[in-house]
Amino acid sequence: MTDWLKEIDKAQDLEILESIRIGALGKKGEITQAFAALKEADEAQKPLIAKSLNELKNSFALAFSAKKESLEMVALSQALQAERIDVSRFAPRNEIGALHPVMHVMDEIIDFFMQRNFTIETGPMVEDDFHNFEALNLPKHHPARDMQDTFYFGDGRLLRTHTSPVQIRTMLGKKPPIRMIAPGSVFRRDFDITHTPMFHQVEGLIVDGKDKVSFAHLKHILEAFLTHMFGDVAVRFRPSFFPFTEPSAEVDISCHFCKGEGCRVCKHTGWLEVLGCGMVDGNVFEAVGYEDVSGYAFGLGVERFAMLLYGIGDLRSLFEGDVRLLEQLV
Ligand code: DAH
């Protein structure tokens, strides 16, 4: 008879252990066969043989279940080891993209004017002298050209310094009445904490029949617009100069950080300059061949709005693409 207890002891995994059980106690197993052979045994010997077979069967069962339990423990700990999860491991996150704060402000501005039936007009970023300057009442050698440091290509073309040329293109392509805004990128040779070589503007233009558009209309829409953007602020119009408007004004809002008391952002004046505007100059209408019309125009810098809305001190930080900053905005 095989030394079954020794076999069990040697078994290294559950599969081998099971084959040992079959070898001993299966239908044709050695112990099973020994029990079957009992019938042929000598009557006198039978009880003795039966007793030792039963003892063998019992000790087999005990050894088998103890071994099985210990092999199962080994298998379990091997599986746990193999599937171990290291919770301290670095896991890259899938970041969800979002609109850049400047584009968010741009959309807010566009929405305001779209809801009031302004059309959205666009024009090329590479412009010519006529559309960017000449037709806007900025003839060659006019000192006001110095207000805008221009990138020239050397062949007469230039990068538009403002979105005002879209006024000209729209008026040349359409008859009045006109009620438009022109959002877009503009370019100037400037780089400091409040200037970047590329930034965004939104231009506005309304043209209708003679005497139909007044400065009161301009004040009304801009006051509604600025309180929509900045909340409960006071709006003031200061006389100013732009070649393409007459009269011209610069528009200030009361500082929404200090409520007009004076702080770092408003340089202790209580006011923040936010845009330029005026009644369209007769020379501009002449340049596009419009007669007997009246109109107003305005222009604003989107980054300036974003800086004031989000309280950002250095404009350049909006262009550095640092997610840690951008995530805090919008
Ligand atoms: N084009 C001006 C600039 O870039 C902004 C501006 C001022 C536009 C007054 C206008 C306006 O249409 O009426 O500084």
PDB file of N, CA and C in Angstrom, residues 181-273:
ATOM      1  N   ILE A 181     -21.168  94.144 -34.369  1.00  0.00           N
ATOM      2  CA  ILE A 181     -19.941  94.125 -33.568  1.00  0.00           C
ATOM      3  C   ILE A 181     -18.904  93.304 -34.335  1.00  0.00           C
ATOM      4  N   ALA A 182     -17.637  93.589 -34.065  1.00  0.00           N
ATOM      5  CA  ALA A 182     -16.544  92.845 -34.701  1.00  0.00           C
ATOM      6  C   ALA A 182     -15.570  92.400 -33.608  1.00  0.00           C
ATOM      7  N   PRO A 183     -15.677  91.137 -33.197  1.00  0.00           N
ATOM      8  CA  PRO A 183     -14.715  90.618 -32.222  1.00  0.00           C
ATOM      9  C   PRO A 183     -13.500  90.053 -32.951  1.00  0.00           C
ATOM     10  N   GLY A 184     -12.314  90.176 -32.377  1.00  0.00           N
ATOM     11  CA  GLY A 184     -11.163  89.554 -33.044  1.00  0.00           C
ATOM     12  C   GLY A 184      -9.828  89.913 -32.407  1.00  0.00           C
ATOM     13  N   SER A 185      -8.766  89.273 -32.957  1.00  0.00           N
ATOM     14  CA  SER A 185      -7.417  89.538 -32.434  1.00  0.00           C
ATOM     15  C   SER A 185      -6.814  90.744 -33.129  1.00  0.00           C
ATOM     16  N   VAL A 186      -6.027  91.489 -32.395  1.00  0.00           N
ATOM     17  CA  VAL A 186      -5.314  92.649 -32.936  1.00  0.00           C
ATOM     18  C   VAL A 186      -3.869  92.613 -32.436  1.00  0.00           C
ATOM     19  N   PHE A 187      -3.002  93.384 -33.081  1.00  0.00           N
ATOM     20  CA  PHE A 187      -1.554  93.233 -32.846  1.00  0.00           C
ATOM     21  C   PHE A 187      -0.867  94.586 -32.708  1.00  0.00           C
ATOM     22  N   ARG A 188      -0.025  94.710 -31.691  1.00  0.00           N
ATOM     23  CA  ARG A 188       0.757  95.943 -31.526  1.00  0.00           C
ATOM     24  C   ARG A 188       2.128  95.628 -30.957  1.00  0.00           C
ATOM     25  N   ARG A 189       3.091  96.475 -31.315  1.00  0.00           N
ATOM     26  CA  ARG A 189       4.456  96.259 -30.810  1.00  0.00           C
ATOM     27  C   ARG A 189       4.559  96.805 -29.400  1.00  0.00           C
ATOM     28  N   ASP A 190       4.138  96.011 -28.472  1.00  0.00           N
ATOM     29  CA  ASP A 190       4.021  96.452 -27.084  1.00  0.00           C
ATOM     30  C   ASP A 190       4.141  95.237 -26.179  1.00  0.00           C
ATOM     31  N   PHE A 191       4.896  95.343 -25.100  1.00  0.00           N
ATOM     32  CA  PHE A 191       4.966  94.212 -24.174  1.00  0.00           C
ATOM     33  C   PHE A 191       5.345  94.693 -22.789  1.00  0.00           C
ATOM     34  N   ASP A 192       4.376  94.764 -21.911  1.00  0.00           N
ATOM     35  CA  ASP A 192       4.642  95.066 -20.495  1.00  0.00           C
ATOM     36  C   ASP A 192       3.477  94.522 -19.673  1.00  0.00           C
ATOM     37  N   ILE A 193       3.334  94.968 -18.422  1.00  0.00           N
ATOM     38  CA  ILE A 193       2.344  94.267 -17.597  1.00  0.00           C
ATOM     39  C   ILE A 193       0.897  94.523 -18.018  1.00  0.00           C
ATOM     40  N   THR A 194       0.678  95.540 -18.842  1.00  0.00           N
ATOM     41  CA  THR A 194      -0.697  95.733 -19.326  1.00  0.00           C
ATOM     42  C   THR A 194      -0.817  95.612 -20.850  1.00  0.00           C
ATOM     43  N   HIS A 195       0.296  95.226 -21.525  1.00  0.00           N
ATOM     44  CA  HIS A 195       0.240  95.099 -22.996  1.00  0.00           C
ATOM     45  C   HIS A 195       0.900  93.811 -23.465  1.00  0.00           C
ATOM     46  N   THR A 196       0.248  93.143 -24.414  1.00  0.00           N
ATOM     47  CA  THR A 196       0.868  91.986 -25.076  1.00  0.00           C
ATOM     48  C   THR A 196       0.778  92.223 -26.577  1.00  0.00           C
ATOM     49  N   PRO A 197       1.703  91.659 -27.369  1.00  0.00           N
ATOM     50  CA  PRO A 197       1.733  91.956 -28.819  1.00  0.00           C
ATOM     51  C   PRO A 197       0.459  91.511 -29.538  1.00  0.00           C
ATOM     52  N   MET A 198      -0.250  90.541 -28.984  1.00  0.00           N
ATOM     53  CA  MET A 198      -1.545  90.139 -29.540  1.00  0.00           C
ATOM     54  C   MET A 198      -2.558  90.253 -28.429  1.00  0.00           C
ATOM     55  N   PHE A 199      -3.685  90.830 -28.724  1.00  0.00           N
ATOM     56  CA  PHE A 199      -4.791  90.842 -27.755  1.00  0.00           C
ATOM     57  C   PHE A 199      -6.102  90.877 -28.527  1.00  0.00           C
ATOM     58  N   HIS A 200      -7.194  90.986 -27.813  1.00  0.00           N
ATOM     59  CA  HIS A 200      -8.501  90.912 -28.478  1.00  0.00           C
ATOM     60  C   HIS A 200      -9.317  92.173 -28.241  1.00  0.00           C
ATOM     61  N   GLN A 201     -10.044  92.552 -29.273  1.00  0.00           N
ATOM     62  CA  GLN A 201     -10.938  93.695 -29.145  1.00  0.00           C
ATOM     63  C   GLN A 201     -12.331  93.320 -29.615  1.00  0.00           C
ATOM     64  N   VAL A 202     -13.287  94.090 -29.174  1.00  0.00           N
ATOM     65  CA  VAL A 202     -14.618  94.025 -29.779  1.00  0.00           C
ATOM     66  C   VAL A 202     -14.970  95.448 -30.192  1.00  0.00           C
ATOM     67  N   GLU A 203     -15.290  95.576 -31.473  1.00  0.00           N
ATOM     68  CA  GLU A 203     -15.654  96.861 -32.050  1.00  0.00           C
ATOM     69  C   GLU A 203     -17.175  96.888 -32.171  1.00  0.00           C
ATOM     70  N   GLY A 204     -17.759  98.052 -32.028  1.00  0.00           N
ATOM     71  CA  GLY A 204     -19.207  98.147 -32.240  1.00  0.00           C
ATOM     72  C   GLY A 204     -19.508  99.297 -33.184  1.00  0.00           C
ATOM     73  N   LEU A 205     -20.530  99.129 -34.016  1.00  0.00           N
ATOM     74  CA  LEU A 205     -20.888 100.208 -34.946  1.00  0.00           C
ATOM     75  C   LEU A 205     -22.382 100.170 -35.237  1.00  0.00           C
ATOM     76  N   ILE A 206     -22.985 101.345 -35.137  1.00  0.00           N
ATOM     77  CA  ILE A 206     -24.382 101.482 -35.557  1.00  0.00           C
ATOM     78  C   ILE A 206     -24.449 102.620 -36.559  1.00  0.00           C
ATOM     79  N   VAL A 207     -25.080 102.390 -37.688  1.00  0.00           N
ATOM     80  CA  VAL A 207     -25.288 103.457 -38.672  1.00  0.00           C
ATOM     81  C   VAL A 207     -26.749 103.421 -39.102  1.00  0.00           C
ATOM     82  N   ASP A 208     -27.335 104.589 -39.114  1.00  0.00           N
ATOM     83  CA  ASP A 208     -28.712 104.685 -39.615  1.00  0.00           C
ATOM     84  C   ASP A 208     -28.865 106.046 -40.302  1.00  0.00           C
ATOM     85  N   GLY A 209     -30.087 106.396 -40.689  1.00  0.00           N
ATOM     86  CA  GLY A 209     -30.308 107.653 -41.424  1.00  0.00           C
ATOM     87  C   GLY A 209     -29.844 108.885 -40.653  1.00  0.00           C
ATOM     88  N   LYS A 210     -29.785 109.973 -41.375  1.00  0.00           N
ATOM     89  CA  LYS A 210     -29.351 111.266 -40.810  1.00  0.00           C
ATOM     90  C   LYS A 210     -30.130 111.596 -39.527  1.00  0.00           C
ATOM     91  N   ASP A 211     -29.423 111.997 -38.497  1.00  0.00           N
ATOM     92  CA  ASP A 211     -30.009 112.398 -37.205  1.00  0.00           C
ATOM     93  C   ASP A 211     -30.764 111.284 -36.475  1.00  0.00           C
ATOM     94  N   LYS A 212     -30.657 110.074 -36.961  1.00  0.00           N
ATOM     95  CA  LYS A 212     -31.397 108.989 -36.304  1.00  0.00           C
ATOM     96  C   LYS A 212     -30.634 108.415 -35.105  1.00  0.00           C
ATOM     97  N   VAL A 213     -29.295 108.522 -35.172  1.00  0.00           N
ATOM     98  CA  VAL A 213     -28.494 107.951 -34.081  1.00  0.00           C
ATOM     99  C   VAL A 213     -27.874 109.083 -33.282  1.00  0.00           C
ATOM    100  N   SER A 214     -28.070 109.064 -31.977  1.00  0.00           N
ATOM    101  CA  SER A 214     -27.551 110.158 -31.141  1.00  0.00           C
ATOM    102  C   SER A 214     -26.596 109.634 -30.076  1.00  0.00           C
ATOM    103  N   PHE A 215     -25.925 110.569 -29.429  1.00  0.00           N
ATOM    104  CA  PHE A 215     -25.018 110.205 -28.344  1.00  0.00           C
ATOM    105  C   PHE A 215     -25.800 109.564 -27.194  1.00  0.00           C
ATOM    106  N   ALA A 216     -27.081 109.943 -27.061  1.00  0.00           N
ATOM    107  CA  ALA A 216     -27.919 109.349 -26.006  1.00  0.00           C
ATOM    108  C   ALA A 216     -28.087 107.849 -26.243  1.00  0.00           C
ATOM    109  N   HIS A 217     -28.240 107.441 -27.519  1.00  0.00           N
ATOM    110  CA  HIS A 217     -28.337 106.004 -27.844  1.00  0.00           C
ATOM    111  C   HIS A 217     -27.059 105.282 -27.427  1.00  0.00           C
ATOM    112  N   LEU A 218     -25.925 105.929 -27.735  1.00  0.00           N
ATOM    113  CA  LEU A 218     -24.629 105.340 -27.401  1.00  0.00           C
ATOM    114  C   LEU A 218     -24.500 105.169 -25.884  1.00  0.00           C
ATOM    115  N   LYS A 219     -24.847 106.235 -25.147  1.00  0.00           N
ATOM    116  CA  LYS A 219     -24.773 106.166 -23.677  1.00  0.00           C
ATOM    117  C   LYS A 219     -25.666 105.053 -23.147  1.00  0.00           C
ATOM    118  N   HIS A 220     -26.835 104.956 -23.713  1.00  0.00           N
ATOM    119  CA  HIS A 220     -27.803 103.973 -23.219  1.00  0.00           C
ATOM    120  C   HIS A 220     -27.271 102.535 -23.371  1.00  0.00           C
ATOM    121  N   ILE A 221     -26.789 102.232 -24.574  1.00  0.00           N
ATOM    122  CA  ILE A 221     -26.368 100.835 -24.789  1.00  0.00           C
ATOM    123  C   ILE A 221     -25.127 100.515 -23.966  1.00  0.00           C
ATOM    124  N   LEU A 222     -24.206 101.490 -23.871  1.00  0.00           N
ATOM    125  CA  LEU A 222     -22.969 101.200 -23.123  1.00  0.00           C
ATOM    126  C   LEU A 222     -23.223 101.094 -21.624  1.00  0.00           C
ATOM    127  N   GLU A 223     -24.137 101.888 -21.113  1.00  0.00           N
ATOM    128  CA  GLU A 223     -24.470 101.766 -19.686  1.00  0.00           C
ATOM    129  C   GLU A 223     -25.098 100.404 -19.403  1.00  0.00           C
ATOM    130  N   ALA A 224     -25.998  99.986 -20.290  1.00  0.00           N
ATOM    131  CA  ALA A 224     -26.632  98.666 -20.112  1.00  0.00           C
ATOM    132  C   ALA A 224     -25.571  97.566 -20.202  1.00  0.00           C
ATOM    133  N   PHE A 225     -24.673  97.727 -21.171  1.00  0.00           N
ATOM    134  CA  PHE A 225     -23.619  96.721 -21.384  1.00  0.00           C
ATOM    135  C   PHE A 225     -22.686  96.632 -20.171  1.00  0.00           C
ATOM    136  N   LEU A 226     -22.231  97.776 -19.691  1.00  0.00           N
ATOM    137  CA  LEU A 226     -21.233  97.762 -18.607  1.00  0.00           C
ATOM    138  C   LEU A 226     -21.832  97.283 -17.287  1.00  0.00           C
ATOM    139  N   THR A 227     -23.096  97.595 -17.039  1.00  0.00           N
ATOM    140  CA  THR A 227     -23.684  97.075 -15.798  1.00  0.00           C
ATOM    141  C   THR A 227     -23.968  95.575 -15.945  1.00  0.00           C
ATOM    142  N   HIS A 228     -24.238  95.138 -17.189  1.00  0.00           N
ATOM    143  CA  HIS A 228     -24.386  93.692 -17.417  1.00  0.00           C
ATOM    144  C   HIS A 228     -23.071  92.960 -17.102  1.00  0.00           C
ATOM    145  N   MET A 229     -21.955  93.562 -17.521  1.00  0.00           N
ATOM    146  CA  MET A 229     -20.661  92.893 -17.349  1.00  0.00           C
ATOM    147  C   MET A 229     -20.122  93.017 -15.917  1.00  0.00           C
ATOM    148  N   PHE A 230     -20.250  94.208 -15.335  1.00  0.00           N
ATOM    149  CA  PHE A 230     -19.556  94.472 -14.061  1.00  0.00           C
ATOM    150  C   PHE A 230     -20.497  94.580 -12.861  1.00  0.00           C
ATOM    151  N   GLY A 231     -21.803  94.457 -13.100  1.00  0.00           N
ATOM    152  CA  GLY A 231     -22.732  94.555 -11.975  1.00  0.00           C
ATOM    153  C   GLY A 231     -23.084  96.014 -11.702  1.00  0.00           C
ATOM    154  N   ASP A 232     -23.346  96.296 -10.445  1.00  0.00           N
ATOM    155  CA  ASP A 232     -23.878  97.603 -10.066  1.00  0.00           C
ATOM    156  C   ASP A 232     -22.762  98.652 -10.004  1.00  0.00           C
ATOM    157  N   VAL A 233     -22.369  99.166 -11.171  1.00  0.00           N
ATOM    158  CA  VAL A 233     -21.291 100.177 -11.192  1.00  0.00           C
ATOM    159  C   VAL A 233     -21.821 101.487 -11.777  1.00  0.00           C
ATOM    160  N   ALA A 234     -21.169 102.589 -11.409  1.00  0.00           N
ATOM    161  CA  ALA A 234     -21.489 103.868 -12.051  1.00  0.00           C
ATOM    162  C   ALA A 234     -20.699 103.953 -13.352  1.00  0.00           C
ATOM    163  N   VAL A 235     -21.266 104.622 -14.362  1.00  0.00           N
ATOM    164  CA  VAL A 235     -20.597 104.741 -15.661  1.00  0.00           C
ATOM    165  C   VAL A 235     -20.422 106.223 -15.958  1.00  0.00           C
ATOM    166  N   ARG A 236     -19.197 106.604 -16.361  1.00  0.00           N
ATOM    167  CA  ARG A 236     -19.009 108.028 -16.690  1.00  0.00           C
ATOM    168  C   ARG A 236     -18.315 108.175 -18.039  1.00  0.00           C
ATOM    169  N   PHE A 237     -18.708 109.198 -18.778  1.00  0.00           N
ATOM    170  CA  PHE A 237     -18.152 109.470 -20.098  1.00  0.00           C
ATOM    171  C   PHE A 237     -17.243 110.676 -19.982  1.00  0.00           C
ATOM    172  N   ARG A 238     -15.991 110.533 -20.408  1.00  0.00           N
ATOM    173  CA  ARG A 238     -15.010 111.615 -20.365  1.00  0.00           C
ATOM    174  C   ARG A 238     -14.690 112.039 -21.784  1.00  0.00           C
ATOM    175  N   PRO A 239     -14.727 113.338 -22.090  1.00  0.00           N
ATOM    176  CA  PRO A 239     -14.360 113.782 -23.439  1.00  0.00           C
ATOM    177  C   PRO A 239     -12.957 113.296 -23.794  1.00  0.00           C
ATOM    178  N   SER A 240     -12.770 112.830 -25.021  1.00  0.00           N
ATOM    179  CA  SER A 240     -11.471 112.305 -25.429  1.00  0.00           C
ATOM    180  C   SER A 240     -11.300 112.538 -26.924  1.00  0.00           C
ATOM    181  N   PHE A 241     -10.273 111.912 -27.483  1.00  0.00           N
ATOM    182  CA  PHE A 241     -10.080 112.064 -28.929  1.00  0.00           C
ATOM    183  C   PHE A 241      -9.818 110.727 -29.601  1.00  0.00           C
ATOM    184  N   PHE A 242     -10.541 110.440 -30.665  1.00  0.00           N
ATOM    185  CA  PHE A 242     -10.191 109.374 -31.602  1.00  0.00           C
ATOM    186  C   PHE A 242     -10.397 109.946 -32.994  1.00  0.00           C
ATOM    187  N   PRO A 243      -9.540 109.617 -33.935  1.00  0.00           N
ATOM    188  CA  PRO A 243      -9.654 110.216 -35.272  1.00  0.00           C
ATOM    189  C   PRO A 243     -10.957 109.841 -35.965  1.00  0.00           C
ATOM    190  N   PHE A 244     -11.482 108.649 -35.633  1.00  0.00           N
ATOM    191  CA  PHE A 244     -12.655 108.140 -36.360  1.00  0.00           C
ATOM    192  C   PHE A 244     -13.975 108.522 -35.729  1.00  0.00           C
ATOM    193  N   THR A 245     -13.949 109.234 -34.605  1.00  0.00           N
ATOM    194  CA  THR A 245     -15.202 109.663 -33.983  1.00  0.00           C
ATOM    195  C   THR A 245     -15.125 111.137 -33.614  1.00  0.00           C
ATOM    196  N   GLU A 246     -16.289 111.809 -33.648  1.00  0.00           N
ATOM    197  CA  GLU A 246     -16.364 113.215 -33.262  1.00  0.00           C
ATOM    198  C   GLU A 246     -17.798 113.532 -32.873  1.00  0.00           C
ATOM    199  N   PRO A 247     -18.142 113.848 -31.665  1.00  0.00           N
ATOM    200  CA  PRO A 247     -17.227 113.868 -30.532  1.00  0.00           C
ATOM    201  C   PRO A 247     -16.826 112.458 -30.095  1.00  0.00           C
ATOM    202  N   SER A 248     -15.734 112.380 -29.313  1.00  0.00           N
ATOM    203  CA  SER A 248     -15.247 111.101 -28.798  1.00  0.00           C
ATOM    204  C   SER A 248     -15.289 111.118 -27.278  1.00  0.00           C
ATOM    205  N   ALA A 249     -15.373 109.929 -26.719  1.00  0.00           N
ATOM    206  CA  ALA A 249     -15.346 109.836 -25.251  1.00  0.00           C
ATOM    207  C   ALA A 249     -14.616 108.580 -24.818  1.00  0.00           C
ATOM    208  N   GLU A 250     -14.028 108.657 -23.642  1.00  0.00           N
ATOM    209  CA  GLU A 250     -13.548 107.450 -22.991  1.00  0.00           C
ATOM    210  C   GLU A 250     -14.519 107.162 -21.861  1.00  0.00           C
ATOM    211  N   VAL A 251     -14.767 105.870 -21.652  1.00  0.00           N
ATOM    212  CA  VAL A 251     -15.784 105.503 -20.674  1.00  0.00           C
ATOM    213  C   VAL A 251     -15.115 104.846 -19.480  1.00  0.00           C
ATOM    214  N   ASP A 252     -15.492 105.303 -18.290  1.00  0.00           N
ATOM    215  CA  ASP A 252     -14.982 104.729 -17.038  1.00  0.00           C
ATOM    216  C   ASP A 252     -16.140 104.084 -16.281  1.00  0.00           C
ATOM    217  N   ILE A 253     -15.810 103.046 -15.508  1.00  0.00           N
ATOM    218  CA  ILE A 253     -16.788 102.537 -14.536  1.00  0.00           C
ATOM    219  C   ILE A 253     -16.222 102.799 -13.144  1.00  0.00           C
ATOM    220  N   SER A 254     -17.108 102.927 -12.160  1.00  0.00           N
ATOM    221  CA  SER A 254     -16.612 103.062 -10.788  1.00  0.00           C
ATOM    222  C   SER A 254     -15.951 101.741 -10.424  1.00  0.00           C
ATOM    223  N   CYS A 255     -14.835 101.834  -9.706  1.00  0.00           N
ATOM    224  CA  CYS A 255     -14.038 100.638  -9.415  1.00  0.00           C
ATOM    225  C   CYS A 255     -14.878  99.635  -8.618  1.00  0.00           C
ATOM    226  N   HIS A 256     -15.078  98.426  -9.196  1.00  0.00           N
ATOM    227  CA  HIS A 256     -15.942  97.458  -8.507  1.00  0.00           C
ATOM    228  C   HIS A 256     -15.177  96.684  -7.438  1.00  0.00           C
ATOM    229  N   PHE A 257     -13.874  96.958  -7.302  1.00  0.00           N
ATOM    230  CA  PHE A 257     -13.114  96.310  -6.221  1.00  0.00           C
ATOM    231  C   PHE A 257     -13.286  97.091  -4.918  1.00  0.00           C
ATOM    232  N   CYS A 258     -13.189  98.440  -5.021  1.00  0.00           N
ATOM    233  CA  CYS A 258     -13.242  99.259  -3.794  1.00  0.00           C
ATOM    234  C   CYS A 258     -14.525 100.061  -3.732  1.00  0.00           C
ATOM    235  N   LYS A 259     -15.444  99.795  -4.659  1.00  0.00           N
ATOM    236  CA  LYS A 259     -16.709 100.558  -4.723  1.00  0.00           C
ATOM    237  C   LYS A 259     -16.452 102.065  -4.824  1.00  0.00           C
ATOM    238  N   GLY A 260     -15.406 102.414  -5.569  1.00  0.00           N
ATOM    239  CA  GLY A 260     -15.136 103.836  -5.811  1.00  0.00           C
ATOM    240  C   GLY A 260     -14.350 104.540  -4.708  1.00  0.00           C
ATOM    241  N   GLU A 261     -13.976 103.794  -3.675  1.00  0.00           N
ATOM    242  CA  GLU A 261     -13.260 104.416  -2.544  1.00  0.00           C
ATOM    243  C   GLU A 261     -11.797 104.718  -2.873  1.00  0.00           C
ATOM    244  N   GLY A 262     -11.238 103.998  -3.836  1.00  0.00           N
ATOM    245  CA  GLY A 262      -9.820 104.148  -4.160  1.00  0.00           C
ATOM    246  C   GLY A 262      -9.038 102.942  -3.676  1.00  0.00           C
ATOM    247  N   CYS A 263      -8.347 102.264  -4.623  1.00  0.00           N
ATOM    248  CA  CYS A 263      -7.555 101.087  -4.238  1.00  0.00           C
ATOM    249  C   CYS A 263      -6.416 100.924  -5.251  1.00  0.00           C
ATOM    250  N   ARG A 264      -5.642  99.827  -5.081  1.00  0.00           N
ATOM    251  CA  ARG A 264      -4.494  99.569  -5.943  1.00  0.00           C
ATOM    252  C   ARG A 264      -4.930  99.464  -7.411  1.00  0.00           C
ATOM    253  N   VAL A 265      -6.039  98.713  -7.655  1.00  0.00           N
ATOM    254  CA  VAL A 265      -6.469  98.456  -9.042  1.00  0.00           C
ATOM    255  C   VAL A 265      -6.835  99.750  -9.770  1.00  0.00           C
ATOM    256  N   CYS A 266      -7.578 100.643  -9.109  1.00  0.00           N
ATOM    257  CA  CYS A 266      -7.999 101.890  -9.776  1.00  0.00           C
ATOM    258  C   CYS A 266      -6.994 103.011  -9.533  1.00  0.00           C
ATOM    259  N   LYS A 267      -5.831 102.657  -9.019  1.00  0.00           N
ATOM    260  CA  LYS A 267      -4.764 103.622  -8.708  1.00  0.00           C
ATOM    261  C   LYS A 267      -5.321 104.776  -7.887  1.00  0.00           C
ATOM    262  N   HIS A 268      -6.170 104.437  -6.952  1.00  0.00           N
ATOM    263  CA  HIS A 268      -6.736 105.387  -5.984  1.00  0.00           C
ATOM    264  C   HIS A 268      -7.552 106.508  -6.614  1.00  0.00           C
ATOM    265  N   THR A 269      -8.100 106.239  -7.811  1.00  0.00           N
ATOM    266  CA  THR A 269      -8.955 107.240  -8.442  1.00  0.00           C
ATOM    267  C   THR A 269     -10.426 106.891  -8.257  1.00  0.00           C
ATOM    268  N   GLY A 270     -10.702 105.623  -7.937  1.00  0.00           N
ATOM    269  CA  GLY A 270     -12.097 105.197  -7.806  1.00  0.00           C
ATOM    270  C   GLY A 270     -12.724 104.839  -9.142  1.00  0.00           C
ATOM    271  N   TRP A 271     -11.992 105.066 -10.256  1.00  0.00           N
ATOM    272  CA  TRP A 271     -12.558 104.809 -11.591  1.00  0.00           C
ATOM    273  C   TRP A 271     -11.639 103.905 -12.419  1.00  0.00           C
ATOM    274  N   LEU A 272     -12.242 103.120 -13.301  1.00  0.00           N
ATOM    275  CA  LEU A 272     -11.479 102.253 -14.205  1.00  0.00           C
ATOM    276  C   LEU A 272     -11.881 102.560 -15.639  1.00  0.00           C
ATOM    277  N   GLU A 273     -10.878 102.837 -16.473  1.00  0.00           N
ATOM    278  CA  GLU A 273     -11.179 103.123 -17.874  1.00  0.00           C
ATOM    279  C   GLU A 273     -11.448 101.805 -18.593  1.00  0.00           C
TER     280      GLU A 273
END
